Coordinates of C-alpha atoms and ligand atoms in Angstrom, one line a residue:
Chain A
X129 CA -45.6 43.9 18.9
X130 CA -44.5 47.1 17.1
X131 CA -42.6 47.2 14.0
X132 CA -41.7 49.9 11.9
X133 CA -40.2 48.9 7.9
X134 CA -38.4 51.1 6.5
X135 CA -40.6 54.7 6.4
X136 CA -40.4 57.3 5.2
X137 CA -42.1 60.9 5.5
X138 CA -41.5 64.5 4.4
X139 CA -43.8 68.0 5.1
X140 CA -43.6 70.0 1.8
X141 CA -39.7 69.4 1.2
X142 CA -38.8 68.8 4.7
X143 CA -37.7 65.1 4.6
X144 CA -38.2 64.1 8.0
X145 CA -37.9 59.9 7.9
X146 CA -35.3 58.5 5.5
X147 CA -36.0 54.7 6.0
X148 CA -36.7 54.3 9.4
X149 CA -37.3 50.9 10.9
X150 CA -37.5 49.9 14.6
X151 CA -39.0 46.7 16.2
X152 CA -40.5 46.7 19.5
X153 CA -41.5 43.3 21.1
X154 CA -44.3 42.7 23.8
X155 CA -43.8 43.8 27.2
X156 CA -40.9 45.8 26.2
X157 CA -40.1 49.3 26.9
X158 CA -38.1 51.2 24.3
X159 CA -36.5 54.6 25.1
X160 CA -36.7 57.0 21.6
X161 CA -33.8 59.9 21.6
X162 CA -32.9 62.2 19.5
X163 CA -32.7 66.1 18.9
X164 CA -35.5 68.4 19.0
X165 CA -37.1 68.7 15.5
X166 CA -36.1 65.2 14.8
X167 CA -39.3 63.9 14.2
X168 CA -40.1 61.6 17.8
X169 CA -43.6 62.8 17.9
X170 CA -44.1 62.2 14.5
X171 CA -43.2 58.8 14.6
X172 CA -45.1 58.0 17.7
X173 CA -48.4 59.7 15.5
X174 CA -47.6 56.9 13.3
X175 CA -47.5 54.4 15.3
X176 CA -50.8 55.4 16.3
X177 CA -52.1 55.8 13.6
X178 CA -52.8 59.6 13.3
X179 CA -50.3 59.9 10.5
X180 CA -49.9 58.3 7.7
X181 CA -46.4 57.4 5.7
X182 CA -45.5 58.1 2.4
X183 CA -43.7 55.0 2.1
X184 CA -43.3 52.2 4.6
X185 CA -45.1 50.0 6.9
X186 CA -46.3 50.7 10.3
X187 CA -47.6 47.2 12.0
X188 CA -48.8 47.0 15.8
X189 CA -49.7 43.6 16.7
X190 CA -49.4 41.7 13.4
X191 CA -51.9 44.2 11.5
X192 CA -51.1 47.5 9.6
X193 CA -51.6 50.7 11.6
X194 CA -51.0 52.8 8.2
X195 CA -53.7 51.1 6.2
X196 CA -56.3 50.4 9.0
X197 CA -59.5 52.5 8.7
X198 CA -62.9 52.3 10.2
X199 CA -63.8 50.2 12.6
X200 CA -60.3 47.3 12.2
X201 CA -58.4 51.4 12.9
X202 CA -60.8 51.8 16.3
X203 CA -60.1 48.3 17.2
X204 CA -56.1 48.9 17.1
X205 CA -56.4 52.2 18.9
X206 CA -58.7 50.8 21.1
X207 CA -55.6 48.8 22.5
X208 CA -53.3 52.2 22.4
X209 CA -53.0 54.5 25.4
X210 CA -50.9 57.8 24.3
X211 CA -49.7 59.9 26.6
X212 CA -49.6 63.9 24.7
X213 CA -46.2 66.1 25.0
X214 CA -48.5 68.9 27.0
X215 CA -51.2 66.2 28.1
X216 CA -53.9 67.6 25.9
X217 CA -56.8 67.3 28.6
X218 CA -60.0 68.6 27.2
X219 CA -60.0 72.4 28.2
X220 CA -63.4 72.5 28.9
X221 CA -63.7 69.2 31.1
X222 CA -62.4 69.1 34.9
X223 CA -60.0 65.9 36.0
X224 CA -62.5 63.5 36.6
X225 CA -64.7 63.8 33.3
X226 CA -61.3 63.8 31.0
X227 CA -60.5 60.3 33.1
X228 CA -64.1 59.2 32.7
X229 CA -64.6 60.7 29.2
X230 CA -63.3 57.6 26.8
X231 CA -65.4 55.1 29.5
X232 CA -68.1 57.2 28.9
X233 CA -68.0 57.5 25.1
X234 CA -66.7 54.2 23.9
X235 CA -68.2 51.6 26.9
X236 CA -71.5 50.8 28.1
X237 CA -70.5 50.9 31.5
X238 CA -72.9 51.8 34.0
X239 CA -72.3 55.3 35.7
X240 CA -71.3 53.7 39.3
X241 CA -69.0 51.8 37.4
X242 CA -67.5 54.4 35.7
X243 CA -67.0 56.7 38.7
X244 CA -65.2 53.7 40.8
X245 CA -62.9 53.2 37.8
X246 CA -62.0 56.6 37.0
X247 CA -61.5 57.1 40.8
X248 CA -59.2 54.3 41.1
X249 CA -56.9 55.3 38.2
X250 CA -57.0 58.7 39.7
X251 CA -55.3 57.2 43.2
X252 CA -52.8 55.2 41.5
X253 CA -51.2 58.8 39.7
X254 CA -51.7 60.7 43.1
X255 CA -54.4 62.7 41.9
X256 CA -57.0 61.9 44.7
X257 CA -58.6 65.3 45.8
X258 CA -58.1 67.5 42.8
X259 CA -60.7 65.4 40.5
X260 CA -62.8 68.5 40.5
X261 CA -60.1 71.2 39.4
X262 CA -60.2 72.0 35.2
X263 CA -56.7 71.6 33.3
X264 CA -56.3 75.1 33.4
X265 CA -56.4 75.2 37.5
X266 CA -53.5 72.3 38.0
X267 CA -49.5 72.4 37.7
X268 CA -47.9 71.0 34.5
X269 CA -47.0 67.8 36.8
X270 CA -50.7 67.7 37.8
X271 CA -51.9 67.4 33.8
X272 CA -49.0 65.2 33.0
X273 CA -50.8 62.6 35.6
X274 CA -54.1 63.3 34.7
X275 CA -53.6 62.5 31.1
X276 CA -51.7 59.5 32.6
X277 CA -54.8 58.6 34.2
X278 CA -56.5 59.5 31.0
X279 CA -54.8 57.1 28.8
X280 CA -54.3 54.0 31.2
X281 CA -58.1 54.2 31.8
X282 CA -58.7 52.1 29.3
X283 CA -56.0 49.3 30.0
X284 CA -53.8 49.5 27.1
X285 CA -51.7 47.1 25.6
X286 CA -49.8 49.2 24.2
X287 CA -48.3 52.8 25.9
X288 CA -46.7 55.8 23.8
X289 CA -45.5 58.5 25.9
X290 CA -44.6 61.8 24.5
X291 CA -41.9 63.5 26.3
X292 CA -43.4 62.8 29.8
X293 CA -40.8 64.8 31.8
X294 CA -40.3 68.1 29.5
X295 CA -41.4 71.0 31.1
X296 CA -41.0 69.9 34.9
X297 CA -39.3 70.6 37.3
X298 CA -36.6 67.7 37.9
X299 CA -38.5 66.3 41.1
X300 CA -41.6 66.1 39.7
X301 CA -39.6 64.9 36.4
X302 CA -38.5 62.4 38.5
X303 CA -42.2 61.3 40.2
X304 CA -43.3 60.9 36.7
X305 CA -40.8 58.8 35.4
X306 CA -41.5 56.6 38.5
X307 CA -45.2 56.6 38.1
X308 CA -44.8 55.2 34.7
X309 CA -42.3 52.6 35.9
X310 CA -44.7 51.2 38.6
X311 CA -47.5 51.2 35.6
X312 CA -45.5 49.0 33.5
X313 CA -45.0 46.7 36.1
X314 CA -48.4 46.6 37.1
X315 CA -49.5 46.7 33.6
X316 CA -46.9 45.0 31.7
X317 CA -47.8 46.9 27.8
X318 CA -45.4 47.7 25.6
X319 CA -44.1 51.6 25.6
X320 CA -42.2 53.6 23.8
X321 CA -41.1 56.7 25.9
X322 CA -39.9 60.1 23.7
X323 CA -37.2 62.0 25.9
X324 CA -34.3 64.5 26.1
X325 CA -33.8 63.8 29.6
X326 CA -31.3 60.1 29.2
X327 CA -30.2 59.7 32.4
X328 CA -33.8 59.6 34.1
X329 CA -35.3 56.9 31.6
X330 CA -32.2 54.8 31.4
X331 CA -33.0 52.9 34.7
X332 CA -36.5 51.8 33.6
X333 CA -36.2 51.5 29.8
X334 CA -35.3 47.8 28.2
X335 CA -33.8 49.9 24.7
X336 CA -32.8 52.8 23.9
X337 CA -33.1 53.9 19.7
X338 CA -31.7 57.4 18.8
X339 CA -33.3 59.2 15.7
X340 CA -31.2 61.3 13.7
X341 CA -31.2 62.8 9.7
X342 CA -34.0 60.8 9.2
X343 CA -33.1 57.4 10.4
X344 CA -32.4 55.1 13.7
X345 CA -28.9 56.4 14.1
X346 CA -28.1 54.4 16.9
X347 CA -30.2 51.3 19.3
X348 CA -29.1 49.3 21.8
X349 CA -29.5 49.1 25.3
X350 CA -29.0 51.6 27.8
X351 CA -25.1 50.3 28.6
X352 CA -24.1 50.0 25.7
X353 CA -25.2 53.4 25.0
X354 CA -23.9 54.6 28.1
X355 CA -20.2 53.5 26.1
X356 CA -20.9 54.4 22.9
X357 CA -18.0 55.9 20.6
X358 CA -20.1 57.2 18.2
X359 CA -19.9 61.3 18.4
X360 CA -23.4 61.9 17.9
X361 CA -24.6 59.7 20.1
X362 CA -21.8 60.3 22.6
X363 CA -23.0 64.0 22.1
X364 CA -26.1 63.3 24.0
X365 CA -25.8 61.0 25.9
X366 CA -21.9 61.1 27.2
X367 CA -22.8 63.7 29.8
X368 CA -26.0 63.9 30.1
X369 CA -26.2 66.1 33.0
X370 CA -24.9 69.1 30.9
X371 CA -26.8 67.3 27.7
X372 CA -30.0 68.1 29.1
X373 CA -29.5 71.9 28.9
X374 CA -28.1 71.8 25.4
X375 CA -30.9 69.7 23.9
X376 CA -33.9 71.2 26.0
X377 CA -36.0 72.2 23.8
X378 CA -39.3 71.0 21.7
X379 CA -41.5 73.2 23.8
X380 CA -41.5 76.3 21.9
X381 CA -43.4 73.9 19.0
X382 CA -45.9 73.5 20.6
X383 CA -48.6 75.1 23.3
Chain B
X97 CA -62.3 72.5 2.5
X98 CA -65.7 71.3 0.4
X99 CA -64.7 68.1 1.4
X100 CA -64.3 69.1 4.9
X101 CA -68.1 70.9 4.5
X102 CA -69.4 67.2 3.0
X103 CA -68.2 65.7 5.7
X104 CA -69.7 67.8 8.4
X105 CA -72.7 68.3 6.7
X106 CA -72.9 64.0 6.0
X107 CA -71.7 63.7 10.0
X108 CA -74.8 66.2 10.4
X109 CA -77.8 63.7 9.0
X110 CA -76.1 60.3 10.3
X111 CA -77.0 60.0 14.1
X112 CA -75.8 60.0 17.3
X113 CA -75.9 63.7 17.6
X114 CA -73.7 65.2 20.5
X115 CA -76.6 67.0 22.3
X116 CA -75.0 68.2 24.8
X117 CA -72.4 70.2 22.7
X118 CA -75.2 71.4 20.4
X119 CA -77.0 72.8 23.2
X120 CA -73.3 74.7 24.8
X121 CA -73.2 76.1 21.0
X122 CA -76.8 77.6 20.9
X123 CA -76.1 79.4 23.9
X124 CA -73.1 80.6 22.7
X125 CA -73.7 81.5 19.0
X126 CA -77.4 82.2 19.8
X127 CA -78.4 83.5 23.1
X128 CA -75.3 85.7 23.8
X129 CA -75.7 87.2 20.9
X130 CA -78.8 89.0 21.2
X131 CA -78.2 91.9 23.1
X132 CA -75.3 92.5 20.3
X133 CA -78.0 91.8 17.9
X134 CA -80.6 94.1 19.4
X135 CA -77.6 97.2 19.3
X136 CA -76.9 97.0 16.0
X137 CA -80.4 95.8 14.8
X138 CA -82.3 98.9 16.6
X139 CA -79.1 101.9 14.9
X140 CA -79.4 100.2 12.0
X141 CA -83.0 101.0 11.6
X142 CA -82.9 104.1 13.1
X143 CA -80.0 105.4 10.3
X144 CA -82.4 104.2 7.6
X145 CA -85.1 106.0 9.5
X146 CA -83.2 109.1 8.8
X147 CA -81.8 108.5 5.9
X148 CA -85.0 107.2 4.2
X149 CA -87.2 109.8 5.0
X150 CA -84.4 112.7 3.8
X151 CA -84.5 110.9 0.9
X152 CA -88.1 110.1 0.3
X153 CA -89.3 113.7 1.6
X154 CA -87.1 114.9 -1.4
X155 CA -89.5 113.3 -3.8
X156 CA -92.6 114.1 -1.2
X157 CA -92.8 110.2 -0.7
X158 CA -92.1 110.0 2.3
X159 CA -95.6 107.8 3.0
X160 CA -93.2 104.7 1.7
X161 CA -90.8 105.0 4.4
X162 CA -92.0 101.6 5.9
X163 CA -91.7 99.5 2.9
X164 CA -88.4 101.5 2.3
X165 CA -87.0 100.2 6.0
X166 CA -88.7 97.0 6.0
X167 CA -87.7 95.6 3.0
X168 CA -84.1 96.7 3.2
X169 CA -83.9 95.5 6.4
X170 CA -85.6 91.6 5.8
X171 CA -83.8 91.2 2.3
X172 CA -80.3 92.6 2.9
X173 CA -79.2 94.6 5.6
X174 CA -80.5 92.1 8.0
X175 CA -79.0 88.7 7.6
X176 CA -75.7 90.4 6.2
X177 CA -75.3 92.2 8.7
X178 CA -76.4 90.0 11.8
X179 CA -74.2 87.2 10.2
X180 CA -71.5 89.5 10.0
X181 CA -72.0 90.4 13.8
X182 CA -72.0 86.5 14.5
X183 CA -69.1 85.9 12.9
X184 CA -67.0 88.1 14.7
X185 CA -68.8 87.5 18.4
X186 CA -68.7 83.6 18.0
X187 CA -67.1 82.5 14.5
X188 CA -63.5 84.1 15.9
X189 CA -64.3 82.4 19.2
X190 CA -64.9 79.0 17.6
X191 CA -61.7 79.1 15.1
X192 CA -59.6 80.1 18.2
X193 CA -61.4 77.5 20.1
X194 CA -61.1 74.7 17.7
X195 CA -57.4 75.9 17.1
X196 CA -55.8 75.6 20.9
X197 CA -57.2 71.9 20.5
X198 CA -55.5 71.2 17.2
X199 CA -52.3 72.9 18.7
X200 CA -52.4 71.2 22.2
X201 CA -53.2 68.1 20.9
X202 CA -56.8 67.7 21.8
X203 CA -58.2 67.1 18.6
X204 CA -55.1 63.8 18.0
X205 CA -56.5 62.9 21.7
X206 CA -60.0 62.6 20.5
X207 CA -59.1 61.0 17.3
X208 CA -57.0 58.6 19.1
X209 CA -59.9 57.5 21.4
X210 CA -61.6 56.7 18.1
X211 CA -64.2 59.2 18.3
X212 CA -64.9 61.3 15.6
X213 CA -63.6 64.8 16.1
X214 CA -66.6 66.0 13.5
X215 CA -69.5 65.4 15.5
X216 CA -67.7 66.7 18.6
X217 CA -66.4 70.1 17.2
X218 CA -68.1 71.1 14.1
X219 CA -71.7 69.4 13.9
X220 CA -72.9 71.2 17.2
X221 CA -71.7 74.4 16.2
X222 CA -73.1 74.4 12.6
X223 CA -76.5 72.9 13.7
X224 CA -76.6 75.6 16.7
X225 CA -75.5 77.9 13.5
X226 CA -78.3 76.6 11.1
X227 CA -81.2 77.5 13.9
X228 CA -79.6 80.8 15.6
X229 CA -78.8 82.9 12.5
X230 CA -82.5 82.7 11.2
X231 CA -83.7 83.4 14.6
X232 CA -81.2 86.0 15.0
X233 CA -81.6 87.6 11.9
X234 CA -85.5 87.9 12.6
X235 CA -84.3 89.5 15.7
X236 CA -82.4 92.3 14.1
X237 CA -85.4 92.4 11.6
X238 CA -88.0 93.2 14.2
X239 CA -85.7 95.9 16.3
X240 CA -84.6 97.6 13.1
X241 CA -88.4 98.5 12.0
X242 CA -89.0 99.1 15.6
X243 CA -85.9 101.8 15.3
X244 CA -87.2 103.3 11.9
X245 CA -90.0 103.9 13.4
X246 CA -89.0 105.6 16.6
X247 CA -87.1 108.1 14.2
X248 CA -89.4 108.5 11.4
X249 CA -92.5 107.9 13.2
X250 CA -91.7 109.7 16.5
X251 CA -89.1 111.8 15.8
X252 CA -89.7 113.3 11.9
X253 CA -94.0 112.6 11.7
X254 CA -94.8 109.5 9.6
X255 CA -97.6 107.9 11.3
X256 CA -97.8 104.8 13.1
X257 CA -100.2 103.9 10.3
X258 CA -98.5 104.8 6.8
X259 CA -95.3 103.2 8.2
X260 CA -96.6 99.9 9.1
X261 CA -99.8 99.7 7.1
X262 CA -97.9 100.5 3.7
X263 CA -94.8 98.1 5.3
X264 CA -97.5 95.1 5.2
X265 CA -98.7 95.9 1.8
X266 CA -95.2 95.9 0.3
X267 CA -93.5 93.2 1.9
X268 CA -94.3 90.4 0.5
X269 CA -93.5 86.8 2.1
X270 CA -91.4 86.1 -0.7
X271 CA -88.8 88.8 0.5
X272 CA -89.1 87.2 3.8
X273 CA -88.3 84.0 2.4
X274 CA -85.3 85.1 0.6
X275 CA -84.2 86.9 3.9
X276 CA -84.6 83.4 5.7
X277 CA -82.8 81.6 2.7
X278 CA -79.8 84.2 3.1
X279 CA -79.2 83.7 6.5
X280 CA -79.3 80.0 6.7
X281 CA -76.7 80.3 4.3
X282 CA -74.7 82.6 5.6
X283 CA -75.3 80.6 9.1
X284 CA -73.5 77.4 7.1
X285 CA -70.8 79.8 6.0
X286 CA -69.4 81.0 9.2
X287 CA -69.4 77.8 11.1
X288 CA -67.7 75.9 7.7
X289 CA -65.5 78.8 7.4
X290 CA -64.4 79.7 11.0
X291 CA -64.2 75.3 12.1
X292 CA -61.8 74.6 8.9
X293 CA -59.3 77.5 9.6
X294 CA -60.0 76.3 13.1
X295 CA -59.1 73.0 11.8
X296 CA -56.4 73.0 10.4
X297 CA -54.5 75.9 12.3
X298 CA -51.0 74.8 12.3
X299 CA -50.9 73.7 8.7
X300 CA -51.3 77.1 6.9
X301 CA -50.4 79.2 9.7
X302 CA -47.3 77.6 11.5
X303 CA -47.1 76.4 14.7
X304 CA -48.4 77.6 18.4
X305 CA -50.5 80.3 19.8
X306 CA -49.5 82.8 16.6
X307 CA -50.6 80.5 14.2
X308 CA -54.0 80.7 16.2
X309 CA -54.5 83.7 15.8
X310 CA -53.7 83.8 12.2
X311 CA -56.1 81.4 11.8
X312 CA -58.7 83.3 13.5
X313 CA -57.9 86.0 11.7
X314 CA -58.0 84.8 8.7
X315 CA -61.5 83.0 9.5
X316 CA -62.7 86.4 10.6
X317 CA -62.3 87.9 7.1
X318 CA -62.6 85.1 4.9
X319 CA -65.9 84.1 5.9
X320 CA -67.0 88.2 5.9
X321 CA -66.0 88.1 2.3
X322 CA -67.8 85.2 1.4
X323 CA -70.9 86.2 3.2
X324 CA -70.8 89.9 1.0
X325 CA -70.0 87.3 -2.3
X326 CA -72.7 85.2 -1.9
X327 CA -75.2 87.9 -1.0
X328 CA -74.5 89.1 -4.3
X329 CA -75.3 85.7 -5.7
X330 CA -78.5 84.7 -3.9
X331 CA -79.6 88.1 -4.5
X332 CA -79.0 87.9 -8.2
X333 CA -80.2 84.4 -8.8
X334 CA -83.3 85.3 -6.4
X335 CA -83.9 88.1 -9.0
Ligands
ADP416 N1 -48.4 68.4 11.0 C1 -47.2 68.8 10.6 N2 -47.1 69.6 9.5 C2 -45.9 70.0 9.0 N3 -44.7 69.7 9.6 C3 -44.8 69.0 10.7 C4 -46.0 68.5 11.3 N4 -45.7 67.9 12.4 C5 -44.3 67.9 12.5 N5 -43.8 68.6 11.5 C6 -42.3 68.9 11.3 O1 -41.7 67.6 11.5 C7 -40.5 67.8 12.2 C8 -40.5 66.9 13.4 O2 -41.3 67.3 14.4 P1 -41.5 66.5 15.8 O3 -41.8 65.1 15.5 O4 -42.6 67.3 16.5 O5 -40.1 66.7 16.5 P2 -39.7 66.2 17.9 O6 -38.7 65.1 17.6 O7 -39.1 67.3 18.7 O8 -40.9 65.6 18.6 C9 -40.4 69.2 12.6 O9 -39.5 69.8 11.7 C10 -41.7 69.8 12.4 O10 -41.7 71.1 12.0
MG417 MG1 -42.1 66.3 20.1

């Protein structure tokens, strides 16, 4: 469903993908590791399609993200739900019109049909009762499921989640991790899930693929991870407990 | 950045037009400006009301204060400075508004959606630009020869009569025109200026909420420069 040959992709000087190639087949959820700074954001922006690489091909579905454009690049992303490391909910739009937003823009849905939708998807990430509250009013667990919301909305084949548990508390961590579990199985699409947080995703993820100096250091599945040997790997994942405060992190990038 | 100015402006003439937006930005660049506009425009006038007639009076012309204020105000001091106003009211807003979305992500969210963050972030603001400034400008026009009269009229003697009876025969629309000209310009300016830093906050600035306000900072001035520049050229090639 998603394969990634051999890319590559620097910011002036700063070589951030040496060759990196991944595969991701349909229906399957693959977990992406590695340090902060790493460059797991940037990949997912190219699997969507908002970066381009410098060398290297990016194919979702049998046709090539990286040379898509026009209306064949809105057709793919059309397909593409992605969930933002701090959401990324319009500012100046409450819950219900982000949720409603891409219906509204992109569909010719009627406005009845709209509101039932948006309302629905709303329910299903516990957000019933706060559809009326702007991003800035809600808790960071709050705009992690309204972007949820946001980006299932549309029924996507295909899910990228950007570090959905960073910044929250463990509990509510935890509720997320779930909610996207009980999507997938609802849903079935394909997902790739950025984390620092191992032991939470392990349970739900099919693979795991660890990014580090520019390549996929390490991919497997979560067991055999689990009993790796290799020191880098075994750096982050071998006690994760302890691993989560080491390699916290990635949020000071970004607001 | 030209390319990111023929892109807006090409986004600009190819419908649909975000209406919605466009209306949010006249408000914002327009209507909440006028009471800022309406300060400055009425001190402006009412310095060159003082400052004219000590002048003039020294040559015992002081009959010509009302061309003197008028035409000073509708060619120059007018636009430049209501576009200078402008930018720091609403062109700082818009680059620190248009940055927090490139920072958090918004802008990515809207691309990813496939809509076209152009017509949702920069068209509105520069059309809402493109109508206001004029408007504004005409504004500060108005309250500045309102102001040179109150002081050289009321206060220091020219009558009612010489100012604005000598004003009409001096001004001609041509110097309105070129006033008009300046401050569509200028209205094109801030919005290009201010939504590009805006932009692409981030890329020359670094990352998270300092790099916004380098950005706006750097809008701020760089489009206050450019407005002074190409003053200097419209005035010169209008010449
Ligand atoms: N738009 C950009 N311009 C320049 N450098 C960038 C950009 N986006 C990311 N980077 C750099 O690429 C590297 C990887 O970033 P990122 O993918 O955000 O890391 P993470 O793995 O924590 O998500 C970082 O060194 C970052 O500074
Ligand atoms: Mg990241």
């Amino acid at each position: 469903m998603i394969k990634i040959e051999n890319l590559y992709k620097s910011f002036d000087g700063n070589e951030v993908f040496r060759g990196i190639s991944l595969e991701i087949m349909k229906g399957e959820v693959l977990a992406l590791i590695g340090r902060s700074g790493c460059g797991k954001s940037v990949l997912l922006k190219h699997v969507a399609g908002l970066m381009k690489p410098e060398k290297g091909r990016v194919v979702v579905d049998g046709r090539e993200m990286d040379r898509a454009k026009g209306r064949s690049l809105t057709a793919l992303r059309d397909r593409l739900g992605f969930l933002f490391q701090g959401g990324a909910l319009f500012d100046s739009m409450n819950v219900f019109e982000n949720v409603a937003f891409p219906l509204k823009e992109k569909t010719k849905l009627s406005d009845k049909r709209i509101q039932t939708r948006v309302l629905e998807e709303l329910e299903n990430v516990g957000l019933s009762g706060s559809e009326y509250k702007y991003p800035s009013q809600i808790s960071g667990g709050m705009v992690k499921r309204a972007a949820l919301a946001r980006a299932l909305v549309g029924d996507p084949e295909i899910m990228l989640f950007d570090e959905p548990t960073t910044g929250l508390d463990p509990v509510t961590g935890h509720a997320i991790i779930e909610l996207i579990d009980s999507c997938h199985r609802r849903l079935h699409f394909t997902g790739i899930i950025v984390t620092h947080e191992i032991s939470k995703v392990f349970g739900i993820v099919d693979r795991v693929a660890m990014l580090h100096e520019g390549v996929v250091w390490a991919e497997g599945t979560p067991s055999e991870f689990s009993s790796s040997k290799d020191s880098v790997v075994r750096a982050f994942v071998g006690d994760s407990g302890s691993g989560e405060g080491r390699f916290k992190g990635g949020m000071h990038e970004k607001i | 950045m030209g390319l990111f100015l023929v892109k807006a402006v090409l986004f600009m003439v190819i419908p649909p037009l975000k209406f919605n937006r466009f209306l949010k930005q006249v408000r914002f660049i327009g209507l909440q400006s006028v009471v800022l506009i309406f300060l400055t425009g009425g001190f402006t006038g009412m310095v060159l009301g003082f400052q004219g007639f000590y002048s003039l009076s020294k040559f015992g012309s002081d009959a010509f204060l009302g061309p003197m204020v008028g035409l000073a105000l509708i060619k120059e001091l007018g636009p430049v400075l209501a576009a200078l106003m402008v930018t720091g009211r609403a062109g700082s807003a818009i680059t620190a508004e248009i940055g927090i979305m490139r920072m958090s992500e918004q802008i990515d969210a809207l691309e990813l959606m496939g809509l076209n963050p152009y017509r949702y972030l920069v068209v509105p603001n520069l059309l809402a630009a493109m109508i206001c400034l004029p408007l504004l400008t005409a504004i500060f026009d108005v309250v500045g020869i309102f102001g040179g009269y109150l002081i050289g009229g009321k206060l220091l003697g020219v009558g009612a009569g010489t100012y604005f009876g000598e004003m009409a025969n001096y001004v001609e629309m041509q110097d309105v025109m070129e006033g008009f000209y300046k401050s569509l310009s200028f209205g094109v300016i801030i919005v290009w200026v201010c939504c590009f830093k805006g932009y692409y906050a981030g890329i020359f600035t670094g990352f998270g909420s300092e790099g916004v306000s380098k950005a706006t900072t750097q809008a701020v001035v760089l489009s206050s420069v450019l407005i002074l520049v190409w003053d200097y050229f419209m005035t010169s090639i209008l010449f």
